[in-house]
């Protein structure tokens, strides 16, 4: 028996707890991946908006800016007028925003997407690794249970 003197029941309980911990970790990795996918979609959407504003102020002119929907938080949007602009505010973290030109904003967002893509790829590998370990532990747990049952059946 490879459990350091543990009974098969104790070993099974220990393995079941380890499986539960790995499943919890897998759920967290999946949630992180979903958040990364949402962040990537938001960055891609921002790129399209910045490009459109950079090119023509969302279709308007300084004299006649075009209207667009502006998110104000909590899933609420308001109609807003957007005129062409050579400066934008870019949040750099901790609630701090700096004024940058649209090209710099686009470069920042494109780099952010590349970073997110790497994170998503790494998350996929982590998910596969965890799933493999969970399956291995389940197989071992089944062996421990079968062994325990076999011992009791012949005693």
PDB file of C-alpha atoms in Angstrom:
ATOM      1  CA  UNK A   1       0.000   0.000   0.000  1.00  0.00           C
ATOM      2  CA  UNK A   2       1.441   3.395  -0.942  1.00  0.00           C
ATOM      3  CA  UNK A   3      -0.258   5.666   1.550  1.00  0.00           C
ATOM      4  CA  UNK A   4       2.249   5.804   4.401  1.00  0.00           C
ATOM      5  CA  UNK A   5       0.245   3.373   6.568  1.00  0.00           C
ATOM      6  CA  UNK A   6      -3.156   4.844   5.711  1.00  0.00           C
ATOM      7  CA  UNK A   7      -6.159   2.642   5.348  1.00  0.00           C
ATOM      8  CA  UNK A   8      -7.673   2.449   1.865  1.00  0.00           C
ATOM      9  CA  UNK A   9     -10.603   4.540   3.134  1.00  0.00           C
ATOM     10  CA  UNK A  10      -8.256   7.264   4.387  1.00  0.00           C
ATOM     11  CA  UNK A  11      -6.310   7.167   1.153  1.00  0.00           C
ATOM     12  CA  UNK A  12      -9.564   7.433  -0.842  1.00  0.00           C
ATOM     13  CA  UNK A  13     -10.684  10.417   1.256  1.00  0.00           C
ATOM     14  CA  UNK A  14      -7.332  12.122   0.725  1.00  0.00           C
ATOM     15  CA  UNK A  15      -7.456  11.538  -3.022  1.00  0.00           C
ATOM     16  CA  UNK A  16     -11.084  12.734  -3.248  1.00  0.00           C
ATOM     17  CA  UNK A  17     -10.074  15.949  -1.435  1.00  0.00           C
ATOM     18  CA  UNK A  18      -7.166  16.432  -3.857  1.00  0.00           C
ATOM     19  CA  UNK A  19      -9.503  15.922  -6.826  1.00  0.00           C
ATOM     20  CA  UNK A  20     -11.953  18.472  -5.399  1.00  0.00           C
ATOM     21  CA  UNK A  21      -9.122  21.007  -4.932  1.00  0.00           C
ATOM     22  CA  UNK A  22      -7.963  20.498  -8.530  1.00  0.00           C
ATOM     23  CA  UNK A  23     -11.538  20.817  -9.815  1.00  0.00           C
ATOM     24  CA  UNK A  24     -11.899  24.092  -7.892  1.00  0.00           C
ATOM     25  CA  UNK A  25      -8.622  25.302  -9.388  1.00  0.00           C
ATOM     26  CA  UNK A  26      -9.826  24.288 -12.860  1.00  0.00           C
ATOM     27  CA  UNK A  27     -13.033  26.296 -12.362  1.00  0.00           C
ATOM     28  CA  UNK A  28     -10.952  29.337 -11.392  1.00  0.00           C
ATOM     29  CA  UNK A  29      -8.759  28.939 -14.482  1.00  0.00           C
ATOM     30  CA  UNK A  30     -11.870  28.702 -16.669  1.00  0.00           C
ATOM     31  CA  UNK A  31     -13.283  31.897 -15.103  1.00  0.00           C
ATOM     32  CA  UNK A  32      -9.964  33.656 -15.702  1.00  0.00           C
ATOM     33  CA  UNK A  33      -9.975  32.506 -19.309  1.00  0.00           C
ATOM     34  CA  UNK A  34     -13.512  33.788 -19.793  1.00  0.00           C
ATOM     35  CA  UNK A  35     -12.492  37.167 -18.324  1.00  0.00           C
ATOM     36  CA  UNK A  36      -9.504  37.294 -20.687  1.00  0.00           C
ATOM     37  CA  UNK A  37     -11.727  36.537 -23.674  1.00  0.00           C
ATOM     38  CA  UNK A  38     -14.088  39.367 -22.628  1.00  0.00           C
ATOM     39  CA  UNK A  39     -11.132  41.740 -22.170  1.00  0.00           C
ATOM     40  CA  UNK A  40      -9.845  40.804 -25.624  1.00  0.00           C
ATOM     41  CA  UNK A  41     -13.244  41.489 -27.188  1.00  0.00           C
ATOM     42  CA  UNK A  42     -13.424  44.856 -25.423  1.00  0.00           C
ATOM     43  CA  UNK A  43      -9.930  45.790 -26.647  1.00  0.00           C
ATOM     44  CA  UNK A  44     -10.778  44.743 -30.214  1.00  0.00           C
ATOM     45  CA  UNK A  45     -13.967  46.816 -30.071  1.00  0.00           C
ATOM     46  CA  UNK A  46     -12.000  49.781 -28.731  1.00  0.00           C
ATOM     47  CA  UNK A  47      -9.533  49.470 -31.623  1.00  0.00           C
ATOM     48  CA  UNK A  48     -12.358  49.718 -34.143  1.00  0.00           C
ATOM     49  CA  UNK A  49     -13.827  52.732 -32.353  1.00  0.00           C
ATOM     50  CA  UNK A  50     -10.460  54.504 -32.102  1.00  0.00           C
ATOM     51  CA  UNK A  51      -9.791  53.886 -35.794  1.00  0.00           C
ATOM     52  CA  UNK A  52     -13.172  55.269 -36.755  1.00  0.00           C
ATOM     53  CA  UNK A  53     -12.781  58.347 -34.541  1.00  0.00           C
ATOM     54  CA  UNK A  54      -9.208  58.861 -35.752  1.00  0.00           C
ATOM     55  CA  UNK A  55     -10.327  58.760 -39.374  1.00  0.00           C
ATOM     56  CA  UNK A  56     -13.451  60.862 -39.230  1.00  0.00           C
ATOM     57  CA  UNK A  57     -14.716  61.524 -35.733  1.00  0.00           C
ATOM     58  CA  UNK A  58     -17.199  58.678 -35.931  1.00  0.00           C
ATOM     59  CA  UNK A  59     -18.553  60.117 -39.176  1.00  0.00           C
ATOM     60  CA  UNK A  60     -18.971  63.734 -38.152  1.00  0.00           C
ATOM     61  CA  UNK A  61     -17.131  67.013 -38.460  1.00  0.00           C
ATOM     62  CA  UNK A  62     -16.258  69.606 -35.800  1.00  0.00           C
ATOM     63  CA  UNK A  63     -19.240  71.642 -37.003  1.00  0.00           C
ATOM     64  CA  UNK A  64     -21.559  68.625 -37.116  1.00  0.00           C
ATOM     65  CA  UNK A  65     -20.258  65.791 -34.935  1.00  0.00           C
ATOM     66  CA  UNK A  66     -21.878  62.396 -35.367  1.00  0.00           C
ATOM     67  CA  UNK A  67     -23.812  60.687 -32.625  1.00  0.00           C
ATOM     68  CA  UNK A  68     -22.808  57.457 -30.949  1.00  0.00           C
ATOM     69  CA  UNK A  69     -23.680  55.487 -27.835  1.00  0.00           C
ATOM     70  CA  UNK A  70     -21.398  56.113 -24.867  1.00  0.00           C
ATOM     71  CA  UNK A  71     -21.183  53.612 -22.008  1.00  0.00           C
ATOM     72  CA  UNK A  72     -21.447  55.373 -18.657  1.00  0.00           C
ATOM     73  CA  UNK A  73     -21.272  52.233 -16.507  1.00  0.00           C
ATOM     74  CA  UNK A  74     -23.645  49.673 -15.106  1.00  0.00           C
ATOM     75  CA  UNK A  75     -24.783  48.676 -18.581  1.00  0.00           C
ATOM     76  CA  UNK A  76     -26.170  52.186 -19.216  1.00  0.00           C
ATOM     77  CA  UNK A  77     -25.524  54.065 -22.462  1.00  0.00           C
ATOM     78  CA  UNK A  78     -26.273  57.640 -23.513  1.00  0.00           C
ATOM     79  CA  UNK A  79     -26.287  59.334 -26.895  1.00  0.00           C
ATOM     80  CA  UNK A  80     -23.118  61.396 -27.330  1.00  0.00           C
ATOM     81  CA  UNK A  81     -21.665  63.526 -30.093  1.00  0.00           C
ATOM     82  CA  UNK A  82     -18.133  62.684 -31.200  1.00  0.00           C
ATOM     83  CA  UNK A  83     -16.010  65.127 -33.140  1.00  0.00           C
ATOM     84  CA  UNK A  84     -12.625  64.268 -34.676  1.00  0.00           C
ATOM     85  CA  UNK A  85      -9.905  64.452 -32.058  1.00  0.00           C
ATOM     86  CA  UNK A  86      -6.139  64.168 -32.068  1.00  0.00           C
ATOM     87  CA  UNK A  87      -6.021  63.349 -28.325  1.00  0.00           C
ATOM     88  CA  UNK A  88      -7.640  60.611 -26.269  1.00  0.00           C
ATOM     89  CA  UNK A  89      -7.497  59.605 -22.634  1.00  0.00           C
ATOM     90  CA  UNK A  90      -5.933  56.205 -22.017  1.00  0.00           C
ATOM     91  CA  UNK A  91      -6.362  54.519 -18.648  1.00  0.00           C
ATOM     92  CA  UNK A  92      -3.022  53.107 -17.549  1.00  0.00           C
ATOM     93  CA  UNK A  93      -4.159  51.505 -14.316  1.00  0.00           C
ATOM     94  CA  UNK A  94      -5.134  52.404 -10.756  1.00  0.00           C
ATOM     95  CA  UNK A  95      -7.677  54.875 -12.095  1.00  0.00           C
ATOM     96  CA  UNK A  96      -4.977  56.970 -13.777  1.00  0.00           C
ATOM     97  CA  UNK A  97      -5.512  58.175 -17.350  1.00  0.00           C
ATOM     98  CA  UNK A  98      -3.063  59.965 -19.625  1.00  0.00           C
ATOM     99  CA  UNK A  99      -3.645  61.964 -22.776  1.00  0.00           C
ATOM    100  CA  UNK A 100      -2.304  60.230 -25.894  1.00  0.00           C
ATOM    101  CA  UNK A 101      -2.705  60.525 -29.632  1.00  0.00           C
ATOM    102  CA  UNK A 102      -4.880  57.903 -31.389  1.00  0.00           C
ATOM    103  CA  UNK A 103      -1.836  56.109 -32.879  1.00  0.00           C
ATOM    104  CA  UNK A 104      -0.371  55.566 -29.418  1.00  0.00           C
ATOM    105  CA  UNK A 105      -3.755  54.339 -28.165  1.00  0.00           C
ATOM    106  CA  UNK A 106      -4.007  51.886 -31.073  1.00  0.00           C
ATOM    107  CA  UNK A 107      -0.479  50.600 -30.437  1.00  0.00           C
ATOM    108  CA  UNK A 108      -1.291  50.148 -26.752  1.00  0.00           C
ATOM    109  CA  UNK A 109      -4.507  48.249 -27.498  1.00  0.00           C
ATOM    110  CA  UNK A 110      -2.856  46.022 -30.115  1.00  0.00           C
ATOM    111  CA  UNK A 111      -0.080  45.153 -27.654  1.00  0.00           C
ATOM    112  CA  UNK A 112      -2.702  44.460 -25.005  1.00  0.00           C
ATOM    113  CA  UNK A 113      -4.469  42.043 -27.345  1.00  0.00           C
ATOM    114  CA  UNK A 114      -1.188  40.209 -27.985  1.00  0.00           C
ATOM    115  CA  UNK A 115      -0.626  39.915 -24.220  1.00  0.00           C
ATOM    116  CA  UNK A 116      -4.169  38.626 -23.723  1.00  0.00           C
ATOM    117  CA  UNK A 117      -3.711  36.080 -26.531  1.00  0.00           C
ATOM    118  CA  UNK A 118      -0.609  34.735 -24.779  1.00  0.00           C
ATOM    119  CA  UNK A 119      -2.523  34.548 -21.494  1.00  0.00           C
ATOM    120  CA  UNK A 120      -5.411  32.712 -23.176  1.00  0.00           C
ATOM    121  CA  UNK A 121      -2.966  30.243 -24.760  1.00  0.00           C
ATOM    122  CA  UNK A 122      -1.266  29.647 -21.403  1.00  0.00           C
ATOM    123  CA  UNK A 123      -4.633  29.203 -19.747  1.00  0.00           C
ATOM    124  CA  UNK A 124      -5.539  26.554 -22.299  1.00  0.00           C
ATOM    125  CA  UNK A 125      -2.376  24.638 -21.479  1.00  0.00           C
ATOM    126  CA  UNK A 126      -3.060  24.980 -17.743  1.00  0.00           C
ATOM    127  CA  UNK A 127      -6.619  23.686 -18.221  1.00  0.00           C
ATOM    128  CA  UNK A 128      -5.368  20.669 -20.153  1.00  0.00           C
ATOM    129  CA  UNK A 129      -2.736  19.943 -17.498  1.00  0.00           C
ATOM    130  CA  UNK A 130      -5.255  20.163 -14.665  1.00  0.00           C
ATOM    131  CA  UNK A 131      -7.772  18.004 -16.523  1.00  0.00           C
ATOM    132  CA  UNK A 132      -5.077  15.373 -17.077  1.00  0.00           C
ATOM    133  CA  UNK A 133      -4.106  15.378 -13.392  1.00  0.00           C
ATOM    134  CA  UNK A 134      -7.749  15.123 -12.333  1.00  0.00           C
ATOM    135  CA  UNK A 135      -8.247  12.130 -14.611  1.00  0.00           C
ATOM    136  CA  UNK A 136      -5.099  10.443 -13.256  1.00  0.00           C
ATOM    137  CA  UNK A 137      -6.234  10.952  -9.671  1.00  0.00           C
ATOM    138  CA  UNK A 138      -9.704   9.609 -10.506  1.00  0.00           C
ATOM    139  CA  UNK A 139      -8.170   6.469 -11.985  1.00  0.00           C
ATOM    140  CA  UNK A 140      -5.980   6.038  -8.898  1.00  0.00           C
ATOM    141  CA  UNK A 141      -8.978   6.617  -6.634  1.00  0.00           C
ATOM    142  CA  UNK A 142     -10.920   3.928  -8.492  1.00  0.00           C
ATOM    143  CA  UNK A 143      -8.008   1.527  -7.979  1.00  0.00           C
ATOM    144  CA  UNK A 144      -7.894   2.311  -4.251  1.00  0.00           C
ATOM    145  CA  UNK A 145     -11.642   1.770  -3.950  1.00  0.00           C
ATOM    146  CA  UNK A 146     -11.490  -1.497  -5.918  1.00  0.00           C
ATOM    147  CA  UNK A 147      -8.570  -2.651  -3.803  1.00  0.00           C
ATOM    148  CA  UNK A 148     -10.433  -1.839  -0.596  1.00  0.00           C
ATOM    149  CA  UNK A 149     -13.541  -3.619  -1.849  1.00  0.00           C
ATOM    150  CA  UNK A 150     -11.485  -6.626  -2.884  1.00  0.00           C
ATOM    151  CA  UNK A 151      -9.825  -6.833   0.537  1.00  0.00           C
ATOM    152  CA  UNK A 152     -13.165  -6.695   2.329  1.00  0.00           C
ATOM    153  CA  UNK A 153     -14.711  -9.255  -0.027  1.00  0.00           C
ATOM    154  CA  UNK A 154     -12.070 -11.843   0.853  1.00  0.00           C
ATOM    155  CA  UNK A 155     -11.764 -11.189   4.571  1.00  0.00           C
TER     156      UNK A 155
END
